[in-house]
Each structure stands twice: as C-alpha cells, then as structure tokens.
CSV table of C-alpha atoms in Angstrom, one decimal:
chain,number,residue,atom,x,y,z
A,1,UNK,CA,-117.0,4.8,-40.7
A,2,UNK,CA,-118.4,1.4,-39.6
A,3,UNK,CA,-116.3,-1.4,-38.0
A,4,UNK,CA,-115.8,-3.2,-41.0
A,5,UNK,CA,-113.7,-0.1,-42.3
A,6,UNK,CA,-112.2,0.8,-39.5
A,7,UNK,CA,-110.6,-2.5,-38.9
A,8,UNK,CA,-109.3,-2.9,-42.4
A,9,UNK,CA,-107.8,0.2,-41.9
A,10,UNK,CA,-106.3,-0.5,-38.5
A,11,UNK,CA,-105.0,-3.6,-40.2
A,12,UNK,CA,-103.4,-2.0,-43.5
A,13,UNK,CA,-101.5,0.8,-40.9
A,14,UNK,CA,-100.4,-2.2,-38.5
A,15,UNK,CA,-99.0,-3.8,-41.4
A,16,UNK,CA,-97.3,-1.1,-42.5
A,17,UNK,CA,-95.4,-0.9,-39.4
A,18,UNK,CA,-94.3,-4.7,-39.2
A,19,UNK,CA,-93.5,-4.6,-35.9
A,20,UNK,CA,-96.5,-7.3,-35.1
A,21,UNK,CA,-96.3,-10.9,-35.4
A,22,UNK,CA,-98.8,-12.5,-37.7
A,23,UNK,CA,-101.1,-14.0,-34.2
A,24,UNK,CA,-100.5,-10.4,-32.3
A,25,UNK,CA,-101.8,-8.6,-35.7
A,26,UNK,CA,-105.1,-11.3,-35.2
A,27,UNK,CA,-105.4,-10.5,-32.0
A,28,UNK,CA,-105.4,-7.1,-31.7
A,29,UNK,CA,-108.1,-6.7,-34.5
A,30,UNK,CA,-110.1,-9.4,-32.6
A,31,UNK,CA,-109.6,-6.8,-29.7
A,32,UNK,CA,-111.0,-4.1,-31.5
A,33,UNK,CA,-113.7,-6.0,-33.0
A,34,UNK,CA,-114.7,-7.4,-29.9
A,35,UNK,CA,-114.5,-3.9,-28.1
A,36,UNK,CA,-116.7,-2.1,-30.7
A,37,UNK,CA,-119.2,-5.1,-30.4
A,38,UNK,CA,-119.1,-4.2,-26.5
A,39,UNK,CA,-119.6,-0.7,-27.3
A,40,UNK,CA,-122.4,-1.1,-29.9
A,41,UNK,CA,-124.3,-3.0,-27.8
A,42,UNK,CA,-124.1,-0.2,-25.1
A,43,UNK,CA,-126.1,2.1,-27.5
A,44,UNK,CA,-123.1,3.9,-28.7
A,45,UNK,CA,-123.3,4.8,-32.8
A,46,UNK,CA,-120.3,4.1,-35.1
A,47,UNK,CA,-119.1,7.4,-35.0
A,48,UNK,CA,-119.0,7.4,-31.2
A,49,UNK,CA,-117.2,4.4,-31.2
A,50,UNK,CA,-114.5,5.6,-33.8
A,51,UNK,CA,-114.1,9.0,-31.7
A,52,UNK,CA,-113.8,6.7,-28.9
A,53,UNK,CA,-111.0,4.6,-30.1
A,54,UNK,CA,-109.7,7.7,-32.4
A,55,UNK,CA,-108.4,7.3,-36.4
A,56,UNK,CA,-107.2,3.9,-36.8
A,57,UNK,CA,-103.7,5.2,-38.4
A,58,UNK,CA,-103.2,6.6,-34.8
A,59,UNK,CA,-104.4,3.9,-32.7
A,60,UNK,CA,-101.3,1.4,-34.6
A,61,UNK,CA,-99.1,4.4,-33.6
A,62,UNK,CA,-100.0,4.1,-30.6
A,63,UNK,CA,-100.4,0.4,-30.1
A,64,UNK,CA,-96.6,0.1,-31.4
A,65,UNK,CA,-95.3,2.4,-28.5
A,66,UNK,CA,-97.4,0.1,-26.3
A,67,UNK,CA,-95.9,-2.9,-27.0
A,68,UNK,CA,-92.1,-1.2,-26.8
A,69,UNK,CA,-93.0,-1.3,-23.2
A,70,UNK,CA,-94.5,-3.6,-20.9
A,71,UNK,CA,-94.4,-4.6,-17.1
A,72,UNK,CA,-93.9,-7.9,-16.6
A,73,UNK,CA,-92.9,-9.8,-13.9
A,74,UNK,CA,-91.1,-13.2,-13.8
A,75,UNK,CA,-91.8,-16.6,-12.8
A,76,UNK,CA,-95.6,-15.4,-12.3
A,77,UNK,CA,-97.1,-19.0,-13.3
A,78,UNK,CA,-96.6,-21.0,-9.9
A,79,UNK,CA,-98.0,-17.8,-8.1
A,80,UNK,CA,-101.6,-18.2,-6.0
A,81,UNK,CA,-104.0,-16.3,-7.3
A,82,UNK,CA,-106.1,-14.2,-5.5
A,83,UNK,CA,-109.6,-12.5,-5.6
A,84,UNK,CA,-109.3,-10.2,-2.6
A,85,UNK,CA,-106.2,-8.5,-0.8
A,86,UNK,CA,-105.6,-10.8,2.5
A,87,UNK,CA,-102.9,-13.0,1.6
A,88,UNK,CA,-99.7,-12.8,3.3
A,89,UNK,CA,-97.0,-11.1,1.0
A,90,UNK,CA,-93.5,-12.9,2.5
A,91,UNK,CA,-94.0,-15.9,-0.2
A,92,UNK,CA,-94.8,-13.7,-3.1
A,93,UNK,CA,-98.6,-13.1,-4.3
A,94,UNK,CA,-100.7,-12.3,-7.4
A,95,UNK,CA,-104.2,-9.8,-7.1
A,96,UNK,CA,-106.6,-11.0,-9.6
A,97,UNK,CA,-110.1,-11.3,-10.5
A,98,UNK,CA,-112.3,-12.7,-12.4
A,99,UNK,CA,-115.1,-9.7,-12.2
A,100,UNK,CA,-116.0,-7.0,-14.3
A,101,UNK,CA,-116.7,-4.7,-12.3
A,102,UNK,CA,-113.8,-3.0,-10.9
A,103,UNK,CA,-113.2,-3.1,-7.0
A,104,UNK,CA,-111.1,-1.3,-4.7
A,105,UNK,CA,-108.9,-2.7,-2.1
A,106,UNK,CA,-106.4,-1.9,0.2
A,107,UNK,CA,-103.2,-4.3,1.7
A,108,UNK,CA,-101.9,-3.2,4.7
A,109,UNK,CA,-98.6,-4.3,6.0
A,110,UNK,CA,-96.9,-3.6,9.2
A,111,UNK,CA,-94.3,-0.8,9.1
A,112,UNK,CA,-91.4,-2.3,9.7
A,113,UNK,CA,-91.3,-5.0,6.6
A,114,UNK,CA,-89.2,-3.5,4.7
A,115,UNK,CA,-87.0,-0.1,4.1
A,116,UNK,CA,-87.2,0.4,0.4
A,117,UNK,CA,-90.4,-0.3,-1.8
A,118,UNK,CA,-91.1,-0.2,-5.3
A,119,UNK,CA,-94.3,0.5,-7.4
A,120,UNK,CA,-94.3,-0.3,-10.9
A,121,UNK,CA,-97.0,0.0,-12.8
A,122,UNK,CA,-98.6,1.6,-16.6
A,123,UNK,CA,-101.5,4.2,-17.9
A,124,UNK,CA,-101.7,4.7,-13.8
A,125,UNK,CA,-101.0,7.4,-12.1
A,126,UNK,CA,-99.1,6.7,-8.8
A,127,UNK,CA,-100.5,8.8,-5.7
A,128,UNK,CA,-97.7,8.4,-2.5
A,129,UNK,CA,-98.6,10.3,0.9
A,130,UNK,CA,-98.6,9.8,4.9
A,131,UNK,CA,-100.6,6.9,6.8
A,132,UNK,CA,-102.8,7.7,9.9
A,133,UNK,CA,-102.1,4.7,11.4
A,134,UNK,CA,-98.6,4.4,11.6
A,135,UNK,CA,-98.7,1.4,9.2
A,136,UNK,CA,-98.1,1.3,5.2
A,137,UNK,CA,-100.9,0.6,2.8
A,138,UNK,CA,-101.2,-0.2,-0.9
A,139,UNK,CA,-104.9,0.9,-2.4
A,140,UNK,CA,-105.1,-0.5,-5.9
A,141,UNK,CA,-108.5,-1.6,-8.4
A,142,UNK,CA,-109.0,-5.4,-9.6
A,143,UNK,CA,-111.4,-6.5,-12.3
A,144,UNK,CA,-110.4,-9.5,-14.8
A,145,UNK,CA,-108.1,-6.7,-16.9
A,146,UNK,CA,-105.7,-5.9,-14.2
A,147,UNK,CA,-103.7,-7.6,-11.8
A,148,UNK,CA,-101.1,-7.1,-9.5
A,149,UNK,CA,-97.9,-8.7,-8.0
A,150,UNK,CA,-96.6,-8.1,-4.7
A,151,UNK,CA,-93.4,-9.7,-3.6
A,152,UNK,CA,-90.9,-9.1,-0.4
A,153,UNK,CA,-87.8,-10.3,0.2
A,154,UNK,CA,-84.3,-8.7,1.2
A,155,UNK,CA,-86.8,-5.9,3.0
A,156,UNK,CA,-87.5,-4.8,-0.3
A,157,UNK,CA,-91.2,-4.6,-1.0
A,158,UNK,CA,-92.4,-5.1,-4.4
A,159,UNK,CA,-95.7,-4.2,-6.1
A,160,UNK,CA,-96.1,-4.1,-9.8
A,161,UNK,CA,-98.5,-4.3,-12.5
A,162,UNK,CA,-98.5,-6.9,-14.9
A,163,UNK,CA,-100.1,-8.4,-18.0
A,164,UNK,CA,-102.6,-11.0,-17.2
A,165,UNK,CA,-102.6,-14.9,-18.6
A,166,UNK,CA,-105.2,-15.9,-21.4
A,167,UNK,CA,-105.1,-11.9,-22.6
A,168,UNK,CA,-102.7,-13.1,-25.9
A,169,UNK,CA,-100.0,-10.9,-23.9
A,170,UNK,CA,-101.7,-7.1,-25.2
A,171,UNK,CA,-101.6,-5.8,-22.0
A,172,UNK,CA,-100.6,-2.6,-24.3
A,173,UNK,CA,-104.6,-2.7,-25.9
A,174,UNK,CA,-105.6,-1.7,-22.0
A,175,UNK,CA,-105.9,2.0,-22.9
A,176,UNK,CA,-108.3,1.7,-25.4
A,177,UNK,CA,-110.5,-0.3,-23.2
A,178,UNK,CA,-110.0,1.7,-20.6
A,179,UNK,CA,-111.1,5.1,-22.1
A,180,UNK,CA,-111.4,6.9,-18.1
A,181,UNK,CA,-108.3,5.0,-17.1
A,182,UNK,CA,-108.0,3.1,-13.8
A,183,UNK,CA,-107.9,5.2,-10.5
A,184,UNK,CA,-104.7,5.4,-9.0
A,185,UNK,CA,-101.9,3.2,-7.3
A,186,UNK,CA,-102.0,4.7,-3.6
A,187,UNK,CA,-99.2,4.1,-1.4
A,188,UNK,CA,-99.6,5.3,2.1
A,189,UNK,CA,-96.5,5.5,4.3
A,190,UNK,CA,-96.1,5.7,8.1
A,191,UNK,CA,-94.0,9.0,9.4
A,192,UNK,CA,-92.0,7.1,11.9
A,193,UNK,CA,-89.7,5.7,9.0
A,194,UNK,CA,-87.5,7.1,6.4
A,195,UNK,CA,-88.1,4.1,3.6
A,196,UNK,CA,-86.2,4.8,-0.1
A,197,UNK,CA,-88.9,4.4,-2.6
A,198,UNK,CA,-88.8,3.6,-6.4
A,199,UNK,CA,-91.7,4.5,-8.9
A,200,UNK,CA,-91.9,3.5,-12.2
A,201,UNK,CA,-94.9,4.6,-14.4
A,202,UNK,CA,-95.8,5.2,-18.0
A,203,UNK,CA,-98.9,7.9,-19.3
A,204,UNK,CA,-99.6,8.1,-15.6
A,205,UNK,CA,-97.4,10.1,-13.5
A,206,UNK,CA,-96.8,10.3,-9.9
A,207,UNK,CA,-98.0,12.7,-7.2
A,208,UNK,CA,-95.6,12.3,-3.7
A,209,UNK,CA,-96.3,14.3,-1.1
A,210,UNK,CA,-96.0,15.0,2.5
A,211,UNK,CA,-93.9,12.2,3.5
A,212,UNK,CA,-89.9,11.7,4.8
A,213,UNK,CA,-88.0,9.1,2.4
A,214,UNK,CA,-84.1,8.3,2.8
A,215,UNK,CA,-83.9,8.1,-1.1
A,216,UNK,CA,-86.6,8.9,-3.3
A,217,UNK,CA,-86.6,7.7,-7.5
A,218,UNK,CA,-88.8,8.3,-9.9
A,219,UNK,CA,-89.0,7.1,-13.8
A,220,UNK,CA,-92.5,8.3,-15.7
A,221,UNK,CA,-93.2,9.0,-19.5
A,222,UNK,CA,-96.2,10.9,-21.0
A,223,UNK,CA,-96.4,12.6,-17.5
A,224,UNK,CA,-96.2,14.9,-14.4
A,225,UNK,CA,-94.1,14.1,-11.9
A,226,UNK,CA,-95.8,16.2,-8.7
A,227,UNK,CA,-93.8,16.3,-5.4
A,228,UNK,CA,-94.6,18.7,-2.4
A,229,UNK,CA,-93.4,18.8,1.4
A,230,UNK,CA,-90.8,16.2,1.0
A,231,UNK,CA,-88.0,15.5,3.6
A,232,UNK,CA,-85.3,13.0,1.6
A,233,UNK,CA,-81.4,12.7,1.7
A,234,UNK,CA,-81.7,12.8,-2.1
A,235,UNK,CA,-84.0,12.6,-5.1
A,236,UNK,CA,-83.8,11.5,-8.9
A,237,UNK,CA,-86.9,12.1,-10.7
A,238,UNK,CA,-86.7,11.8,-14.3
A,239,UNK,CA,-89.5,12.3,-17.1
A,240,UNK,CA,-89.9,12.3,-20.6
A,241,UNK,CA,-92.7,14.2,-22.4
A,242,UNK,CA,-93.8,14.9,-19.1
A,243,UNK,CA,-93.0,18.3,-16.4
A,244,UNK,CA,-91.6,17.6,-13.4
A,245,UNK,CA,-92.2,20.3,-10.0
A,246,UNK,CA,-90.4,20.4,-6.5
A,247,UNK,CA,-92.1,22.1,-3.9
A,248,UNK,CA,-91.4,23.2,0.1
A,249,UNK,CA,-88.9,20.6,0.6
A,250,UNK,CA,-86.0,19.7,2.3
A,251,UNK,CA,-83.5,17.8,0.6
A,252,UNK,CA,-80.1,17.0,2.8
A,253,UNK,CA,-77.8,15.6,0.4
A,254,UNK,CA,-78.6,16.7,-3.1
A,255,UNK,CA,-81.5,16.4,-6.2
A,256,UNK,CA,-81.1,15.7,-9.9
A,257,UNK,CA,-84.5,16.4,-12.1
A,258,UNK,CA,-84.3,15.5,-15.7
A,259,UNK,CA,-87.2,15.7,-18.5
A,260,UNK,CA,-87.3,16.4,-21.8
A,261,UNK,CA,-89.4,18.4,-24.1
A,262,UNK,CA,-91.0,19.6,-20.7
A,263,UNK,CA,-90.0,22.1,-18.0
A,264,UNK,CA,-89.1,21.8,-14.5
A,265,UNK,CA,-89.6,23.7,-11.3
A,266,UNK,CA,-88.3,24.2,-7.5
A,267,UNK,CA,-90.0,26.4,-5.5
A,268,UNK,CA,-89.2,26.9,-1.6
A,269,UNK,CA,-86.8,24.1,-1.5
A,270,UNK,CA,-83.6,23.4,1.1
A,271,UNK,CA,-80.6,20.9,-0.4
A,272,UNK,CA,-77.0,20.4,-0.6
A,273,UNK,CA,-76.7,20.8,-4.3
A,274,UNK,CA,-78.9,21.0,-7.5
A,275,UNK,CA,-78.9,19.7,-11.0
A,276,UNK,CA,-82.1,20.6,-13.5
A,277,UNK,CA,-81.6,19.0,-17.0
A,278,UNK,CA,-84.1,19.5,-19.4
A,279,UNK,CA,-84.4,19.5,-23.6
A,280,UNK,CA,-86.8,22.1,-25.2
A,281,UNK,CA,-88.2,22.5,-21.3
A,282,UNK,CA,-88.3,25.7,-19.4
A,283,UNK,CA,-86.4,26.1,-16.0
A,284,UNK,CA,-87.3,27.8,-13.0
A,285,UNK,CA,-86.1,28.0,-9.4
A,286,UNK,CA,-87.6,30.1,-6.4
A,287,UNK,CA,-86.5,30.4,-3.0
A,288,UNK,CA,-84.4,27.6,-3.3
A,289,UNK,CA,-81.2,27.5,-0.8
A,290,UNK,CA,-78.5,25.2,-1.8
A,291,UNK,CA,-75.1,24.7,0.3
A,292,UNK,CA,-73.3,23.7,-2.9
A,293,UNK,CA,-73.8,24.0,-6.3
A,294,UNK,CA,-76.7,24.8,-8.8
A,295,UNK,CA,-76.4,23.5,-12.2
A,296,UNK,CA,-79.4,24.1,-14.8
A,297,UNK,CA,-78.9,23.2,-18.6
A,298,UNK,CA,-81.3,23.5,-20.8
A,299,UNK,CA,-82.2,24.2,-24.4
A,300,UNK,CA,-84.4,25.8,-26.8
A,301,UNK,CA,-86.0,27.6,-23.4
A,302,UNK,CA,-85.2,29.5,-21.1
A,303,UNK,CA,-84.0,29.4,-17.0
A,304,UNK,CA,-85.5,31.9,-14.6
A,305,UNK,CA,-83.8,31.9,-11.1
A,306,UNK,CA,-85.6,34.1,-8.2
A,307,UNK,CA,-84.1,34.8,-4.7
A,308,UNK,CA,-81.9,31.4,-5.2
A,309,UNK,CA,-79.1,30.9,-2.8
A,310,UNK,CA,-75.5,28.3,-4.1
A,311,UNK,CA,-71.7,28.6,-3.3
A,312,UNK,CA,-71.9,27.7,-7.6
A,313,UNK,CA,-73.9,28.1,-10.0
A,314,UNK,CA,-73.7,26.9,-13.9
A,315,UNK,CA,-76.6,27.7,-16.4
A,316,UNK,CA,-76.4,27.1,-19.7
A,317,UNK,CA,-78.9,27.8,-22.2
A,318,UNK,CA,-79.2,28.1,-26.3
A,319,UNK,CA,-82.2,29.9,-27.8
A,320,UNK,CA,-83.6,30.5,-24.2
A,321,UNK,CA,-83.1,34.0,-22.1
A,322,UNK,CA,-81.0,33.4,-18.6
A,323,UNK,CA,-83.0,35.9,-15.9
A,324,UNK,CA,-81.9,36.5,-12.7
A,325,UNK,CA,-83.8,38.3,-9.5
A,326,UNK,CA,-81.5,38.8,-6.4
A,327,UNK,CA,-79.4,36.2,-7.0
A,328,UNK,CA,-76.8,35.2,-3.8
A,329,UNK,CA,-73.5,33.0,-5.5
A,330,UNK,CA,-69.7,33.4,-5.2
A,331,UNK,CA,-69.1,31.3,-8.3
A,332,UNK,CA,-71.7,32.4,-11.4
A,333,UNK,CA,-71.6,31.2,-14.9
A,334,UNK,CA,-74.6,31.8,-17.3
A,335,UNK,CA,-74.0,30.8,-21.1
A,336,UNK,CA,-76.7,31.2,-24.1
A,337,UNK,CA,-77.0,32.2,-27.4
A,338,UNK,CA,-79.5,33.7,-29.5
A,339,UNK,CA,-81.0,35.5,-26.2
A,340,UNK,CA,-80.3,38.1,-23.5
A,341,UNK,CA,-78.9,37.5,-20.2
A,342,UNK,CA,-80.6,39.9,-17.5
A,343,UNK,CA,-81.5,40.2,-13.8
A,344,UNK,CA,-80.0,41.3,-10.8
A,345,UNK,CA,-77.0,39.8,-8.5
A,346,UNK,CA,-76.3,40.1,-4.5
A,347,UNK,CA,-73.6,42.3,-4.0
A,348,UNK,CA,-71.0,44.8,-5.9
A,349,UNK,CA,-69.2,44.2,-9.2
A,350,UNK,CA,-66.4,44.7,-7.4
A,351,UNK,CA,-66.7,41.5,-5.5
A,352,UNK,CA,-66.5,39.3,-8.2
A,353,UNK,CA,-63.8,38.5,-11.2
A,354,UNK,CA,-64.5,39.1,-14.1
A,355,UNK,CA,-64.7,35.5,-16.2
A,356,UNK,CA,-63.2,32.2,-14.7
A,357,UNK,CA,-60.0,32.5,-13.2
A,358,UNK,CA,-57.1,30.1,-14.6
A,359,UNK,CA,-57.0,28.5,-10.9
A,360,UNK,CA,-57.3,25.1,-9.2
A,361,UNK,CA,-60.6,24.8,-8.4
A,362,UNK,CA,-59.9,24.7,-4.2
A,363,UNK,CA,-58.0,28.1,-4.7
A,364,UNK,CA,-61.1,30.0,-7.3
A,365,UNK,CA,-62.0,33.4,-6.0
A,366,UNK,CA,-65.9,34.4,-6.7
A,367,UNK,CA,-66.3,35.3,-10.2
A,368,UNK,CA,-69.2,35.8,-12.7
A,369,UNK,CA,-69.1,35.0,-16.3
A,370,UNK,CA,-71.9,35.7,-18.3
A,371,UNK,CA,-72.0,34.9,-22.0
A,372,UNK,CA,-74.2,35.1,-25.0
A,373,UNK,CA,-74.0,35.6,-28.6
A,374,UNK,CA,-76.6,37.4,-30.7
A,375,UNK,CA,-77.8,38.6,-27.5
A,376,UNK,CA,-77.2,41.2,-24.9
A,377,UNK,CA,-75.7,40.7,-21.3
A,378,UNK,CA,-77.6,43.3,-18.7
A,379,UNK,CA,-76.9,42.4,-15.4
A,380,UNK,CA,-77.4,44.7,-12.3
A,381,UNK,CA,-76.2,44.5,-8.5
A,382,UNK,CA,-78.0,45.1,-5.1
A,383,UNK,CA,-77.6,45.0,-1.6
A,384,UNK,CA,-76.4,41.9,0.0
C-alpha cells in the first residue's frame, strides 16, 4: 500500500465517522502525509511505514477516541514561554521548545510549596517515588511536540500536559508520531511530608511507590495502575481497560480500587476498610488486615481471598467462583451464580448464624451466608 492509498483510505473511514470538522479532517491527513514523508525519507519502505502507523480503518478508530479526550489547560496564551526548566513557578509557567530532539529536565521546588499536587498528563506513563534530598522534583522531556504547564497557587501545585499552539489543536495525532512514546512524568517527593497527590493519565499508567501521602487519587485508561510500599490515610485509584495492584502498604483510613474489564489485587496490605469493584476483572486479596469491612464485587470473574482479616465482609460475584483460604470475619456474605463457592473459614460453624439475622445492624451477631445458584457451596472451618 503506498501513501496515496493509504490516505484515501484514512479519509473515506474518517468520513465515515463524522465526528471531524471539515479543517481537522485536512489536517490530520496533512499529518499523516507529512509523517510518511518523514518516514520515507528515513529509509523506511511503504510497508514499514503502514505497519508503523497500522490499517488506516484503525488509526480513524483510534484518532476519534483521541480527540474525545484532551488536556488542556486554560488561559495558556499570556503565559512565558520557556526553553529550559528555571523559571519560577508562583506566577504560572509554560515548558516549551522549539527543538527536535527531545531533552530531559528536571524542576525542583522546595518542599514546603505546597500540600497537594497534581500531574495531568496523556500516552505518559506517570512514575511517583521518594527524593534524596528532601526536596520535590518534576523530571519531564521537551521537544517542539510537548509542552508542559506548571501552575501554584492555594499550595496546590499543578503540572499538566497540554496541546501546543500552531499544531491545528491534534494533540490526539501525538501517538502516531511518537511510535516509542515519551519517557515518563517523574515526580519525586521528599519523606518529611505527607502531600495528597492527584494523577490523571490516559494509555500511560502510573507506577507510585515508596512514598507517605495524606490522600492519594488516581484516574488512568488503557493502563496499569502500580502502587507498592505506600503509607496514605486513604486511596482512590480507578482504571478502565487497565489492572490495578496494591502492595505492602499501610492505609489508615480506608481504599476504594475500581477498573473495569481488568482485575485488581492487594497483597500484604494494612487499612480500615476495603472496597474492590471491578467488571469482567478478577479479584484477589492476600494478607490484607482490615479493621472494618471488605467489600469485593465483581462480575464475569472470579474473587480469591487468602489469609484476609475484616469485622465484614461482602463479595458478590456472577459467573465467577468465590474461594476462600483461612479466612478471619464475624460478618461473611459471598453471593454468585453460575459457579462454586469454596475455601476454608477461621473458626467453628458453630460460631456463626446461619444467613443474615433480621437485626439492627449495631445488634448483628457473626453470621455467614453463602449463596450460589447453578453452583455448589463447599466451605470448611479451621482453627482460629
């Protein structure tokens, strides 16, 4: 296929979409013709360059769930610009360039600026751990596609990623420019403060590790959400397409982890309650200790719970098995259908009622209920 093709066809499949206007639709094939110029000229052949970009009915796909979503960030126009990362954040500042060669650079700001930050960026990973120097730093890349703002005011620090001026606004064509993708957002945090930190990402993800937060958010799609050693009064990390994993950390309040068509996983983790939502995503806890409750719904997959620890716990499953190993609860529901409920509980059956007591919920005695249709309940006890 030569360019001539693939751009008619790229055209016809845009057009069939109609989510373009008529000057985006002539810039983004000016895009791609430009961009297999470019690649031409670097001694690539034509089928190269079309594996590169991939079939031109799934580059509109994905060019229309591109520009759904962009970062932006307003009232960019009276901003200085700036080629290296030595400004002075308090006013507000942009991080451009005019090279092509990307560079790496790294802002450093005192530690006491601000208590909460946010990163906001696209088809970036985000990469948050501990500073040696007890200050916090921001590594990021500049060339003349990418550009940054960084903004501080109310002791909220800002850093996002935005769409450049004089680029017709496609900051959604970056991708397929971009065929390694841009090396990562680092945020480097000092351990004598316990900042709340935001992250927003899309077809990047976010690894946080090692670090003490008050409040820790996440938002990703396309992803992996990765966090490890984390000391936080409470986390919300939510995904779509993308898994999400908890690991060794110590959570005082309480952690809700949402994804969908994905799975999600605690391992060696310390809270005051736990909620694990997921669609068509698998569950799984292991040595987690929680002082309240543990609810995990799910569907279309299944929950397995290991040496887990809760005053409560709620799973509820359909078309996915519920197992259990040495299991420690006073309060125990497990509902599924379509699939067996099996494992092994702390204690004697004695201990428990048998289904959910018609009580207030102050006055409930321990019970277990365990539920499934078209399926089989086997559940054993063991020593305490």
């Amino acid at each position: 296929m030569n360019k001539e093709t693939y751009l008619k066809r790229l055209k016809s499949a845009l057009q069939q979409q109609g989510q373009l206007k008529e000057q985006e639709l002539s810039d983004v094939l000016a895009f791609f013709d430009e961009l297999w110029e470019d690649r031409s000229e670097n001694g690539q052949s034509d089928a190269e360059i079309r594996a590169s970009l991939g079939e031109p009915e799934t580059a509109a796909q994905q060019i229309r769930a591109e520009a759904a979503w962009q970062t932006t960030s307003p009232g960019l126009s009276g901003l200085m610009g700036a080629d290296t990362a030595s400004d002075q954040a308090n006013s507000g500042q942009t991080f451009r360039s005019s090279q092509e060669q990307r560079q790496l650079y790294d802002k450093t700001l005192a530690a006491d600026c601000c208590r909460q930050l946010v990163l906001d960026t696209f088809n970036q990973r985000i990469e948050v751990g501990p500073s040696e120097d007890e200050r916090i730093h921001l590594g990021f890349s500049l060339d003349k596609w990418t550009a940054y703002h960084l903004n501080l005011q109310d002791e909220v620090l800002t850093f996002c990623r935005f769409k450049k001026e004089g680029q017709s606004g496609l900051a959604w064509l970056w991708p397929f420019r971009f065929q390694d993708g841009l090396p990562p957002l680092i945020l480097r945090l000092p351990a004598s403060r316990a900042y709340s930190l935001l992250t927003q990402t899309r077809n990047g993800g976010s690894v946080v590790k090692d670090i003490r937060l008050h409040k820790l958010e996440l938002k990703d799609q396309n992803a992996m959400l990765q966090l490890a050693g984390l000391t936080a009064e409470a986390i919300d990390a939510r995904s779509s397409n993308g898994s999400i994993s908890l690991e060794q950390s110590q959570i005082g309040q309480g952690l809700y982890l949402q994804s969908s068509n994905a799975g999600i996983s605690c391992d060696q983790v310390d809270a005051g309650w736990l909620d694990l939502t997921s669609s068509n995503g698998r569950l799984s806890c292991r040595r987690t200790k929680l002082k309240q409750q543990a609810r995990l719904l799910t569907s279309n997959a299944s929950i397995q719970l290991t040496d887990l620890t809760a005053d409560k716990l709620d799973c509820q499953s359909s078309n996915g098995s519920i197992k259990l190993e040495n299991l420690a609860a006073e309060h125990i529901s497990l509902v599924t259908s379509n699939a067996n409920i099996r494992g092994t509980v702390k204690g004697q059956v004695t201990d428990y009622y048998q289904g959910i007591p018609e009580t207030s919920a102050a006055e409930l005695p321990p019970y277990l209920y365990a539920h499934t249709s078209n399926g089989r309940v086997n559940l054993s006890f063991v020593g305490a």
